mmCIF file of C-alpha atoms in Angstrom:
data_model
loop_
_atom_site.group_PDB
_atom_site.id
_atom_site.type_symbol
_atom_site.label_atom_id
_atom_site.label_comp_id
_atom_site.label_asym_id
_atom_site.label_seq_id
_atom_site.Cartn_x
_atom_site.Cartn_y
_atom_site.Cartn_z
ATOM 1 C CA UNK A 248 141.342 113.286 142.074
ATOM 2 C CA UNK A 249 139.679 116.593 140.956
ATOM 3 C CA UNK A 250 136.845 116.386 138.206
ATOM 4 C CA UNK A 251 139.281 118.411 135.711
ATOM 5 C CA UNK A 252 141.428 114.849 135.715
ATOM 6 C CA UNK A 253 138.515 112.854 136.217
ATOM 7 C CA UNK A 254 136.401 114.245 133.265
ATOM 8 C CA UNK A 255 140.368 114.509 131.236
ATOM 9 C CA UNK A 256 141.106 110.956 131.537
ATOM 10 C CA UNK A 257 136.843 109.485 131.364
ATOM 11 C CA UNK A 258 137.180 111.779 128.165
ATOM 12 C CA UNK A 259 140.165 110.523 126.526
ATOM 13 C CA UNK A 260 139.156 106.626 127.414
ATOM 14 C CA UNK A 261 136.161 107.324 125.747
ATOM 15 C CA UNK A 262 137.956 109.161 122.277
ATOM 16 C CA UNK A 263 139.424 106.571 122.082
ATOM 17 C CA UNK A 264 137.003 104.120 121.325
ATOM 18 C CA UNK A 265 135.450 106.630 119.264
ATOM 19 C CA UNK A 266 138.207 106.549 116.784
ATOM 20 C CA UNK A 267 138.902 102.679 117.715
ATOM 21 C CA UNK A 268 134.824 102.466 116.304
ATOM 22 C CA UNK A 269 135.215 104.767 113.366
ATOM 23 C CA UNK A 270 138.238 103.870 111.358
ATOM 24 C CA UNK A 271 139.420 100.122 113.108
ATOM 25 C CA UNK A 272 135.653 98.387 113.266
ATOM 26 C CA UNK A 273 137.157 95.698 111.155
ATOM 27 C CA UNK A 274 139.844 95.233 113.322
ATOM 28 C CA UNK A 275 137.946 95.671 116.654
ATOM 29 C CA UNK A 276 134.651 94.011 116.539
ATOM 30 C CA UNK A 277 135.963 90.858 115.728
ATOM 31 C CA UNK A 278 137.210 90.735 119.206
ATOM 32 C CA UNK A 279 134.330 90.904 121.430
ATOM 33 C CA UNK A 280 133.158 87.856 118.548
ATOM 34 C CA UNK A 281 131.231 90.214 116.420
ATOM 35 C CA UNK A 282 130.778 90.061 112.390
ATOM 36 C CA UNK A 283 130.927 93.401 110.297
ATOM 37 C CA UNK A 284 129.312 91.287 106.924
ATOM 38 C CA UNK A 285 128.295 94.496 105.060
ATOM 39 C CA UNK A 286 128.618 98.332 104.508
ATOM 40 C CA UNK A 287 125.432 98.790 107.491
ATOM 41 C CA UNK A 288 127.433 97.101 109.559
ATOM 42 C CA UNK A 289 130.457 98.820 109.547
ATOM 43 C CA UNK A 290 128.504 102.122 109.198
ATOM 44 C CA UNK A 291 125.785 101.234 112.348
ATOM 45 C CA UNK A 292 130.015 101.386 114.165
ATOM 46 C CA UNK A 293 131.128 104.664 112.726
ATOM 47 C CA UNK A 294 127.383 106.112 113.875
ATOM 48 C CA UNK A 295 127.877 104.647 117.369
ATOM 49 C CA UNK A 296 131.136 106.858 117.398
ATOM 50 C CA UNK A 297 129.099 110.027 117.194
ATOM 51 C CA UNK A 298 127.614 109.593 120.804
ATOM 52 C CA UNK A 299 131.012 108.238 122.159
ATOM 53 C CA UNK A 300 133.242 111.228 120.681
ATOM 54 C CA UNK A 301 130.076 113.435 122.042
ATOM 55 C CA UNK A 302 130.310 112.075 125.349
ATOM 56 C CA UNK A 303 134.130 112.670 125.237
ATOM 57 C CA UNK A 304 133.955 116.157 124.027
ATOM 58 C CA UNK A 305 131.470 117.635 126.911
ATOM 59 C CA UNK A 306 133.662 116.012 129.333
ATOM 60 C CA UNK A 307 136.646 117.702 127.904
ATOM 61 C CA UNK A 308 134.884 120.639 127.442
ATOM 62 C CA UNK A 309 132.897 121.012 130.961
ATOM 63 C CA UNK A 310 136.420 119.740 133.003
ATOM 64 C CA UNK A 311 137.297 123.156 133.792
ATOM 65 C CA UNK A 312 133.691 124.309 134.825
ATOM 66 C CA UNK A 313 133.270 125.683 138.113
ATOM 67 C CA UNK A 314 129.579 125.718 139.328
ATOM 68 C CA UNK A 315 129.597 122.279 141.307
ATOM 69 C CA UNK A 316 125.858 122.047 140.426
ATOM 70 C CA UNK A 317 126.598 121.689 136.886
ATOM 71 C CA UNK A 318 129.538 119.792 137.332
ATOM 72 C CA UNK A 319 127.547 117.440 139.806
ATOM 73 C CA UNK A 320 125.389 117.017 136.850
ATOM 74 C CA UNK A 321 127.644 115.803 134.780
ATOM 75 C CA UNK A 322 129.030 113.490 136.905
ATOM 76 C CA UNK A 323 125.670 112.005 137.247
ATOM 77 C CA UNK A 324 124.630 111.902 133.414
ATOM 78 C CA UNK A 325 128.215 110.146 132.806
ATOM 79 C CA UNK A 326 127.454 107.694 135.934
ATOM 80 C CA UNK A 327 124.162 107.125 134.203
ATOM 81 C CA UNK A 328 125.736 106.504 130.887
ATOM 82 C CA UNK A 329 128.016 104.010 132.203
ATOM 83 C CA UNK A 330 125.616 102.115 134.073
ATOM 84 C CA UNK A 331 123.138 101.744 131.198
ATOM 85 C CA UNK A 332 126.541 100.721 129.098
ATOM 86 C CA UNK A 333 127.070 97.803 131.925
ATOM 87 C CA UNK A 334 123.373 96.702 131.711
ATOM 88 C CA UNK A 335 123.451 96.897 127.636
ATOM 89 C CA UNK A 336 127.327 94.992 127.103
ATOM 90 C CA UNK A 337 126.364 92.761 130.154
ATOM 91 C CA UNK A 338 123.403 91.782 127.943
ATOM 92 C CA UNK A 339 125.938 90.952 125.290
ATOM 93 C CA UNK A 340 128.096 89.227 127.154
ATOM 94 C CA UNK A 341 125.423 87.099 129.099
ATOM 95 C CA UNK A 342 123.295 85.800 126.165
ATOM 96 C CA UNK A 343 126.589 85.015 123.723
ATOM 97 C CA UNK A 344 126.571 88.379 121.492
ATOM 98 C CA UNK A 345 129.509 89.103 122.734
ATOM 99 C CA UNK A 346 131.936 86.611 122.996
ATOM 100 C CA UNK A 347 135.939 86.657 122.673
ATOM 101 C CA UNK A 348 136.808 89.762 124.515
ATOM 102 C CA UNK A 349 133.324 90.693 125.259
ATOM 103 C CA UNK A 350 133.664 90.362 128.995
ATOM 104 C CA UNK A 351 135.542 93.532 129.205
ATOM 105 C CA UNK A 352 132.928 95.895 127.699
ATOM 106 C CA UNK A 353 130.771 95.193 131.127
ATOM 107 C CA UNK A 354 133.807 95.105 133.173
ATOM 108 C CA UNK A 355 134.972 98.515 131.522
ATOM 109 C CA UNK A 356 131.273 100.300 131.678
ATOM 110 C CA UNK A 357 131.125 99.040 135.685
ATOM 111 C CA UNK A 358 134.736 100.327 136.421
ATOM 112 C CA UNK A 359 133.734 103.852 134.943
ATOM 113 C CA UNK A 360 130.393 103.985 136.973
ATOM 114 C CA UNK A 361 131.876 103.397 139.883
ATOM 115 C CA UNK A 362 134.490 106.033 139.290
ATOM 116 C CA UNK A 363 131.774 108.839 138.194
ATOM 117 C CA UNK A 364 130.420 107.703 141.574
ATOM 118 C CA UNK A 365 133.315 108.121 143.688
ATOM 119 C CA UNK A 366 134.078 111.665 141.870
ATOM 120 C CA UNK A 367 130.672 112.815 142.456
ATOM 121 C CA UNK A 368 130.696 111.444 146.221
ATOM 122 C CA UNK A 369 134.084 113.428 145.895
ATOM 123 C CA UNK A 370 132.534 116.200 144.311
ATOM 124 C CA UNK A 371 129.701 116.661 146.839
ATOM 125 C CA UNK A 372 131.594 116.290 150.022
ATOM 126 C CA UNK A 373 134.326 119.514 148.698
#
């Protein structure tokens, strides 16, 4: 796959759980077994939105870039991302934060490391 649909399709997964975050927290924390009890709550989601919309918008935005140094870069700092995700949600899910559909954050953070790996392997070898 080239890193234009890579970074298209890692960017649109992750808008949208930035708008899933921002204007359904009541609807989608309850899932993964999580309680939104006050207004800090359901703020602390919106906030978390900022850095997931962010992440989405650089990958959007870099998709077309052409220097395979920076675009190596990027697949690294999103690999990175994901992998701290999968040690973070595995936390979660492992000590009974998460519980419900929490399984799937790890499982979702893990899938998208290992396919920022395989692009950048990808990415390297071209």
């Amino acid at each position: 796959m080239s890193n234009r649909t890579f970074l298209t399709v890692h960017s649109a997964i992750y808008a949208f759980f930035a708008f899933a975050l921002f204007f359904l927290p009541g609807f989608l924390w309850p899932n993964y077994g999580l309680e939104l009890n006050d207004r800090y709550a359901w703020f602390l989601s919106q906030h978390n939105s900022i850095f997931l919309g962010g992440i989405a918008i650089l990958g959007f935005l870099f998709r077309d870039v052409a220097d395979e140094t920076a675009s190596q870069k990027l697949l690294i700092g999103l690999m990175a991302t994901n992998v701290l995700g999968f040690v973070v949600t595995l936390y979660a899910a492992l000590t009974g934060i998460f519980t419900g559909f929490g399984w799937s954050d790890p499982a979702f953070f893990a899938f998208l490391a290992v396919m920022s790996l395989l692009q950048l392997k990808r990415s390297v070898q071209s």
